Amino acid sequence: MSTLALVLVLAAAVAHAAWNIIAAGKSKSGLPFLWWGAVFASTIWAGIIPLTGGLQGASWRDFLFGVAVSGVLHVVYMLVLQRGYAAGDLATVYATARGSGPILTVIIALALFGERPSPVALLGVMFIVLGVVCIGLIGRSSATATRPLMIGKRGRIDPGVLYGLLTGVAIAAYSLWDAYSVNELSLPPVPYMVGFLAAELPFFSVLLLRARGYSQLGQTLKTSWRQLLGFGIISPLSYILVLTANTMAPVSLVAPMREVSVVLVSLYGVIRFGQDRPVARVVAALTVVAGVVLIGL
């Protein structure tokens, strides 16, 4: 991986961690927060498109097709993740999702895109995935930590693991599609990002209508506009950096590197809130750092 691509992905991880910290607690507002988040982000970044050269020669047909598919995949990811949080232990779902997503992305990228990272880089990928999974498992609740990871309350597969794996499939799907869009369809990152954010709005609107959540939009805007503004700026910036890195480096390396943000949020929790098992969290973080160094080499 080139130095510039490495810097872009690490900057994206910092930005991703930052908006998660900014939106902490407010994102529990659910669909109203997601709806406003898509509105803020697409509106703010739409004004940046002319400064980046617009579609830069890409066809409107490819653009509309690319953002439509991406919008659907991102909505599916968010819905499956939220369903998993409702059905299983949060830490189990998150660890399984953030671990399985990069692994699936690497496997499929090797098979379909013909990517061939070096053995050292692939070892770095495994270090990153291991560290991220450990971060999630450290946070498992006491009720679930006493059970084997794959076993639920009635001896069946743990729903947290099941939905975590489904979320991992969704992560791999949108990661691979977005890499394909910016490389094979030659769609510029900023218009592409704005496009699929706008494509998410109809889905969120339908879900709000079904859940009768429109009445909460005004209150969410009133109480969370600062977080929404930060989200609208930093969240798209994070993914635009990732999309740009995808044009310079294999997605099989970029996707795992994004997970550095998980470690940053975890370390923030240790420093800011004194979360338990700080030594184990630091060891997991150092494992991820070792993976980043291996990929950089």
Short mmCIF file of C-alpha atoms in Angstrom, two decimals:
data_model
loop_
_atom_site.label_atom_id
_atom_site.label_comp_id
_atom_site.label_asym_id
_atom_site.label_seq_id
_atom_site.Cartn_x
_atom_site.Cartn_y
_atom_site.Cartn_z
CA MET A 1 0.00 0.00 0.00
CA SER A 2 1.35 3.43 -0.93
CA THR A 3 2.12 5.98 1.76
CA LEU A 4 -0.64 8.31 0.53
CA ALA A 5 -3.26 5.54 0.58
CA LEU A 6 -2.13 4.54 4.07
CA VAL A 7 -2.43 8.13 5.31
CA LEU A 8 -5.88 8.50 3.74
CA VAL A 9 -7.24 5.35 5.39
CA LEU A 10 -5.80 6.25 8.79
CA ALA A 11 -7.24 9.78 8.48
CA ALA A 12 -10.59 8.19 7.58
CA ALA A 13 -10.38 6.02 10.70
CA VAL A 14 -9.76 9.09 12.88
CA ALA A 15 -12.69 10.91 11.28
CA HIS A 16 -14.93 7.85 11.68
CA ALA A 17 -14.04 7.56 15.35
CA ALA A 18 -14.59 11.30 15.83
CA TRP A 19 -18.14 11.32 14.50
CA ASN A 20 -19.01 8.23 16.54
CA ILE A 21 -17.83 10.04 19.65
CA ILE A 22 -19.66 13.24 18.67
CA ALA A 23 -22.92 11.42 17.98
CA ALA A 24 -22.68 9.10 21.00
CA GLY A 25 -26.04 8.91 22.73
CA LYS A 26 -27.83 11.09 20.18
CA SER A 27 -27.72 8.32 17.57
CA LYS A 28 -30.03 6.36 19.86
CA SER A 29 -32.76 8.59 18.50
CA GLY A 30 -32.86 5.95 15.75
CA LEU A 31 -34.54 6.62 12.43
CA PRO A 32 -35.14 10.35 12.97
CA PHE A 33 -31.42 10.84 13.60
CA LEU A 34 -30.49 8.75 10.53
CA TRP A 35 -33.00 10.67 8.38
CA TRP A 36 -31.65 14.05 9.44
CA GLY A 37 -28.09 12.74 9.17
CA ALA A 38 -28.64 11.85 5.52
CA VAL A 39 -30.24 15.27 4.89
CA PHE A 40 -27.40 17.20 6.56
CA ALA A 41 -24.63 15.17 4.96
CA SER A 42 -26.00 15.18 1.40
CA THR A 43 -26.84 18.92 1.57
CA ILE A 44 -23.46 19.99 2.99
CA TRP A 45 -21.38 17.91 0.60
CA ALA A 46 -23.52 18.66 -2.46
CA GLY A 47 -22.07 22.17 -2.30
CA ILE A 48 -18.56 20.71 -2.53
CA ILE A 49 -19.22 18.78 -5.76
CA PRO A 50 -18.51 21.70 -8.16
CA LEU A 51 -15.16 22.28 -6.41
CA THR A 52 -14.13 18.68 -7.09
CA GLY A 53 -14.90 18.70 -10.81
CA GLY A 54 -18.37 17.15 -10.74
CA LEU A 55 -18.75 13.75 -12.39
CA GLN A 56 -15.42 14.23 -14.19
CA GLY A 57 -16.64 12.55 -17.37
CA ALA A 58 -18.48 9.64 -15.75
CA SER A 59 -21.78 8.78 -17.39
CA TRP A 60 -25.06 9.65 -15.66
CA ARG A 61 -26.28 6.12 -16.31
CA ASP A 62 -23.37 4.58 -14.40
CA PHE A 63 -23.71 7.22 -11.68
CA LEU A 64 -27.43 6.60 -11.05
CA PHE A 65 -26.95 2.84 -11.16
CA GLY A 66 -23.97 2.95 -8.82
CA VAL A 67 -25.52 5.19 -6.17
CA ALA A 68 -28.86 3.32 -6.27
CA VAL A 69 -27.23 -0.03 -5.53
CA SER A 70 -24.95 1.51 -2.90
CA GLY A 71 -27.87 3.26 -1.19
CA VAL A 72 -29.75 -0.02 -0.88
CA LEU A 73 -26.70 -1.88 0.44
CA HIS A 74 -25.96 0.78 3.07
CA VAL A 75 -29.59 0.82 4.24
CA VAL A 76 -29.59 -2.99 4.50
CA TYR A 77 -26.39 -2.80 6.53
CA MET A 78 -27.88 -0.30 9.00
CA LEU A 79 -31.15 -2.21 9.36
CA VAL A 80 -29.46 -5.57 9.94
CA LEU A 81 -27.07 -3.99 12.44
CA GLN A 82 -29.93 -2.35 14.37
CA ARG A 83 -31.87 -5.63 14.36
CA GLY A 84 -28.81 -7.37 15.73
CA TYR A 85 -28.45 -4.83 18.53
CA ALA A 86 -32.08 -5.47 19.46
CA ALA A 87 -31.75 -9.27 19.40
CA GLY A 88 -28.29 -9.88 20.83
CA ASP A 89 -25.50 -8.52 22.99
CA LEU A 90 -24.17 -5.27 21.49
CA ALA A 91 -20.49 -6.13 21.91
CA THR A 92 -20.96 -9.61 20.42
CA VAL A 93 -22.79 -8.23 17.39
CA TYR A 94 -20.22 -5.49 16.84
CA ALA A 95 -17.18 -7.75 17.26
CA THR A 96 -18.60 -10.40 14.93
CA ALA A 97 -19.63 -7.83 12.31
CA ARG A 98 -16.40 -5.84 12.30
CA GLY A 99 -14.35 -9.04 12.24
CA SER A 100 -16.28 -11.00 9.59
CA GLY A 101 -16.83 -8.00 7.28
CA PRO A 102 -13.14 -7.40 6.45
CA ILE A 103 -12.41 -11.14 6.18
CA LEU A 104 -15.25 -11.63 3.68
CA THR A 105 -14.13 -8.52 1.79
CA VAL A 106 -10.59 -9.86 1.48
CA ILE A 107 -11.73 -13.33 0.34
CA ILE A 108 -14.16 -11.99 -2.27
CA ALA A 109 -11.71 -9.34 -3.50
CA LEU A 110 -9.09 -12.03 -4.03
CA ALA A 111 -11.58 -14.21 -5.91
CA LEU A 112 -13.46 -11.64 -8.00
CA PHE A 113 -11.13 -8.68 -8.38
CA GLY A 114 -7.94 -10.69 -8.74
CA GLU A 115 -6.20 -8.70 -6.00
CA ARG A 116 -2.96 -10.23 -4.75
CA PRO A 117 -1.67 -8.51 -1.60
CA SER A 118 1.70 -9.69 -0.33
CA PRO A 119 1.83 -12.35 2.41
CA VAL A 120 3.11 -9.69 4.83
CA ALA A 121 0.12 -7.44 4.05
CA LEU A 122 -2.31 -10.35 4.53
CA LEU A 123 -0.67 -11.10 7.88
CA GLY A 124 -1.28 -7.47 8.77
CA VAL A 125 -4.95 -7.89 7.84
CA MET A 126 -5.24 -10.84 10.22
CA PHE A 127 -3.61 -8.83 13.02
CA ILE A 128 -6.10 -6.01 12.52
CA VAL A 129 -9.11 -8.34 12.46
CA LEU A 130 -7.85 -10.18 15.56
CA GLY A 131 -7.37 -6.92 17.46
CA VAL A 132 -10.79 -5.57 16.47
CA VAL A 133 -12.58 -8.80 17.44
CA CYS A 134 -10.77 -8.81 20.80
CA ILE A 135 -11.87 -5.21 21.43
CA GLY A 136 -15.49 -6.29 20.91
CA LEU A 137 -15.25 -9.45 23.00
CA ILE A 138 -13.69 -7.54 25.89
CA GLY A 139 -16.93 -5.57 26.09
CA ARG A 140 -19.28 -8.56 26.20
CA SER A 141 -21.83 -8.30 28.99
CA SER A 142 -21.40 -10.53 32.03
CA ALA A 143 -24.55 -12.44 31.09
CA THR A 144 -23.16 -13.49 27.71
CA ALA A 145 -19.48 -13.72 28.61
CA THR A 146 -20.11 -16.91 30.63
CA ARG A 147 -21.55 -18.71 27.57
CA PRO A 148 -19.61 -20.02 24.57
CA LEU A 149 -19.63 -17.39 21.84
CA MET A 150 -21.76 -19.38 19.39
CA ILE A 151 -24.33 -20.61 21.92
CA GLY A 152 -27.45 -18.64 22.90
CA LYS A 153 -29.72 -18.96 25.93
CA ARG A 154 -31.53 -22.09 24.64
CA GLY A 155 -28.52 -23.86 23.21
CA ARG A 156 -29.07 -22.40 19.76
CA ILE A 157 -26.72 -20.14 17.86
CA ASP A 158 -26.26 -16.84 19.67
CA PRO A 159 -28.43 -14.22 17.86
CA GLY A 160 -25.63 -11.71 18.40
CA VAL A 161 -23.29 -13.93 16.38
CA LEU A 162 -25.93 -14.62 13.72
CA TYR A 163 -26.79 -10.98 13.14
CA GLY A 164 -23.12 -10.04 13.46
CA LEU A 165 -22.31 -12.39 10.58
CA LEU A 166 -25.20 -11.01 8.51
CA THR A 167 -23.94 -7.50 9.20
CA GLY A 168 -20.47 -8.61 8.13
CA VAL A 169 -21.92 -9.82 4.83
CA ALA A 170 -23.55 -6.41 4.37
CA ILE A 171 -20.26 -4.63 5.16
CA ALA A 172 -18.44 -6.75 2.60
CA ALA A 173 -21.19 -6.13 0.02
CA TYR A 174 -21.13 -2.33 0.21
CA SER A 175 -17.33 -2.21 0.54
CA LEU A 176 -16.82 -4.26 -2.61
CA TRP A 177 -19.55 -2.47 -4.57
CA ASP A 178 -18.25 0.96 -3.66
CA ALA A 179 -14.70 -0.03 -4.61
CA TYR A 180 -16.05 -1.33 -7.93
CA SER A 181 -17.97 1.89 -8.52
CA VAL A 182 -15.03 4.26 -8.02
CA ASN A 183 -12.63 2.06 -9.98
CA GLU A 184 -14.51 0.23 -12.74
CA LEU A 185 -17.34 2.75 -13.20
CA SER A 186 -14.93 5.68 -12.64
CA LEU A 187 -17.35 7.50 -10.33
CA PRO A 188 -15.67 10.36 -8.39
CA PRO A 189 -15.82 9.87 -4.58
CA VAL A 190 -17.58 13.11 -3.58
CA PRO A 191 -20.55 12.99 -6.05
CA TYR A 192 -20.83 9.26 -5.43
CA MET A 193 -21.00 9.76 -1.66
CA VAL A 194 -23.64 12.50 -1.98
CA GLY A 195 -25.59 10.36 -4.42
CA PHE A 196 -25.94 7.29 -2.24
CA LEU A 197 -26.72 9.41 0.82
CA ALA A 198 -29.59 10.96 -1.15
CA ALA A 199 -30.63 7.47 -2.28
CA GLU A 200 -30.98 6.44 1.37
CA LEU A 201 -33.55 9.16 2.13
CA PRO A 202 -36.57 7.50 0.43
CA PHE A 203 -35.91 4.28 2.37
CA PHE A 204 -35.61 6.11 5.68
CA SER A 205 -38.76 8.10 4.86
CA VAL A 206 -40.76 4.92 4.25
CA LEU A 207 -39.44 3.37 7.46
CA LEU A 208 -40.33 6.53 9.39
CA LEU A 209 -43.82 6.45 7.94
CA ARG A 210 -44.29 2.81 8.92
CA ALA A 211 -42.97 3.47 12.43
CA ARG A 212 -44.97 6.72 12.72
CA GLY A 213 -41.75 8.47 13.59
CA TYR A 214 -42.29 11.73 11.66
CA SER A 215 -43.52 13.40 14.83
CA GLN A 216 -40.04 12.95 16.33
CA LEU A 217 -38.21 14.76 13.53
CA GLY A 218 -38.72 18.23 14.97
CA GLN A 219 -37.59 17.25 18.45
CA THR A 220 -34.55 15.40 17.10
CA LEU A 221 -33.50 18.44 15.07
CA LYS A 222 -34.01 20.76 18.05
CA THR A 223 -32.01 18.68 20.52
CA SER A 224 -29.36 17.18 18.22
CA TRP A 225 -28.61 19.78 15.54
CA ARG A 226 -25.03 20.24 16.73
CA GLN A 227 -24.37 16.50 16.57
CA LEU A 228 -26.11 16.33 13.21
CA LEU A 229 -23.94 19.13 11.87
CA GLY A 230 -20.80 17.34 13.03
CA PHE A 231 -22.11 14.07 11.62
CA GLY A 232 -22.97 15.75 8.32
CA ILE A 233 -19.42 17.02 7.88
CA ILE A 234 -17.20 14.35 9.39
CA SER A 235 -19.01 11.10 8.53
CA PRO A 236 -19.01 11.70 4.74
CA LEU A 237 -15.44 12.99 4.93
CA SER A 238 -14.40 9.70 6.49
CA TYR A 239 -15.92 7.62 3.72
CA ILE A 240 -14.76 9.95 0.93
CA LEU A 241 -11.20 9.37 2.16
CA VAL A 242 -11.85 5.62 2.05
CA LEU A 243 -13.27 5.81 -1.48
CA THR A 244 -10.25 7.84 -2.59
CA ALA A 245 -7.90 5.29 -1.01
CA ASN A 246 -9.76 2.55 -2.91
CA THR A 247 -8.59 4.15 -6.16
CA MET A 248 -4.97 3.82 -5.01
CA ALA A 249 -4.86 0.53 -3.11
CA PRO A 250 -6.63 -2.87 -3.08
CA VAL A 251 -9.94 -2.95 -1.24
CA SER A 252 -8.67 -6.14 0.43
CA LEU A 253 -6.26 -3.89 2.36
CA VAL A 254 -8.32 -0.71 2.64
CA ALA A 255 -11.37 -2.41 4.20
CA PRO A 256 -9.50 -3.97 7.16
CA MET A 257 -7.51 -0.76 7.75
CA ARG A 258 -10.79 1.13 8.30
CA GLU A 259 -11.34 -0.89 11.46
CA VAL A 260 -8.64 1.13 13.24
CA SER A 261 -11.52 3.47 14.15
CA VAL A 262 -12.95 0.78 16.44
CA VAL A 263 -9.74 0.76 18.44
CA LEU A 264 -9.65 4.56 18.66
CA VAL A 265 -13.19 4.68 20.06
CA SER A 266 -12.35 1.93 22.56
CA LEU A 267 -9.23 3.76 23.76
CA TYR A 268 -11.26 6.96 24.06
CA GLY A 269 -13.68 5.05 26.28
CA VAL A 270 -10.82 3.90 28.52
CA ILE A 271 -9.37 7.42 28.85
CA ARG A 272 -12.65 9.35 29.08
CA PHE A 273 -14.91 6.96 30.98
CA GLY A 274 -12.51 4.54 32.64
CA GLN A 275 -13.94 1.47 30.91
CA ASP A 276 -13.02 -1.89 32.41
CA ARG A 277 -10.02 -4.07 31.44
CA PRO A 278 -7.87 -1.22 30.12
CA VAL A 279 -4.74 -3.40 29.80
CA ALA A 280 -6.54 -5.91 27.57
CA ARG A 281 -7.90 -3.07 25.42
CA VAL A 282 -4.43 -1.57 25.02
CA VAL A 283 -2.98 -4.97 24.05
CA ALA A 284 -5.73 -5.36 21.44
CA ALA A 285 -5.00 -1.86 20.17
CA LEU A 286 -1.29 -2.67 19.86
CA THR A 287 -2.22 -5.78 17.86
CA VAL A 288 -4.09 -3.57 15.41
CA VAL A 289 -1.15 -1.16 15.26
CA ALA A 290 1.14 -4.08 14.40
CA GLY A 291 -1.24 -5.00 11.59
CA VAL A 292 -1.16 -1.45 10.24
CA VAL A 293 2.65 -1.48 10.27
CA LEU A 294 2.74 -4.80 8.39
CA ILE A 295 0.36 -3.46 5.72
CA GLY A 296 2.43 -0.29 5.47
CA LEU A 297 5.54 -2.39 4.85
#
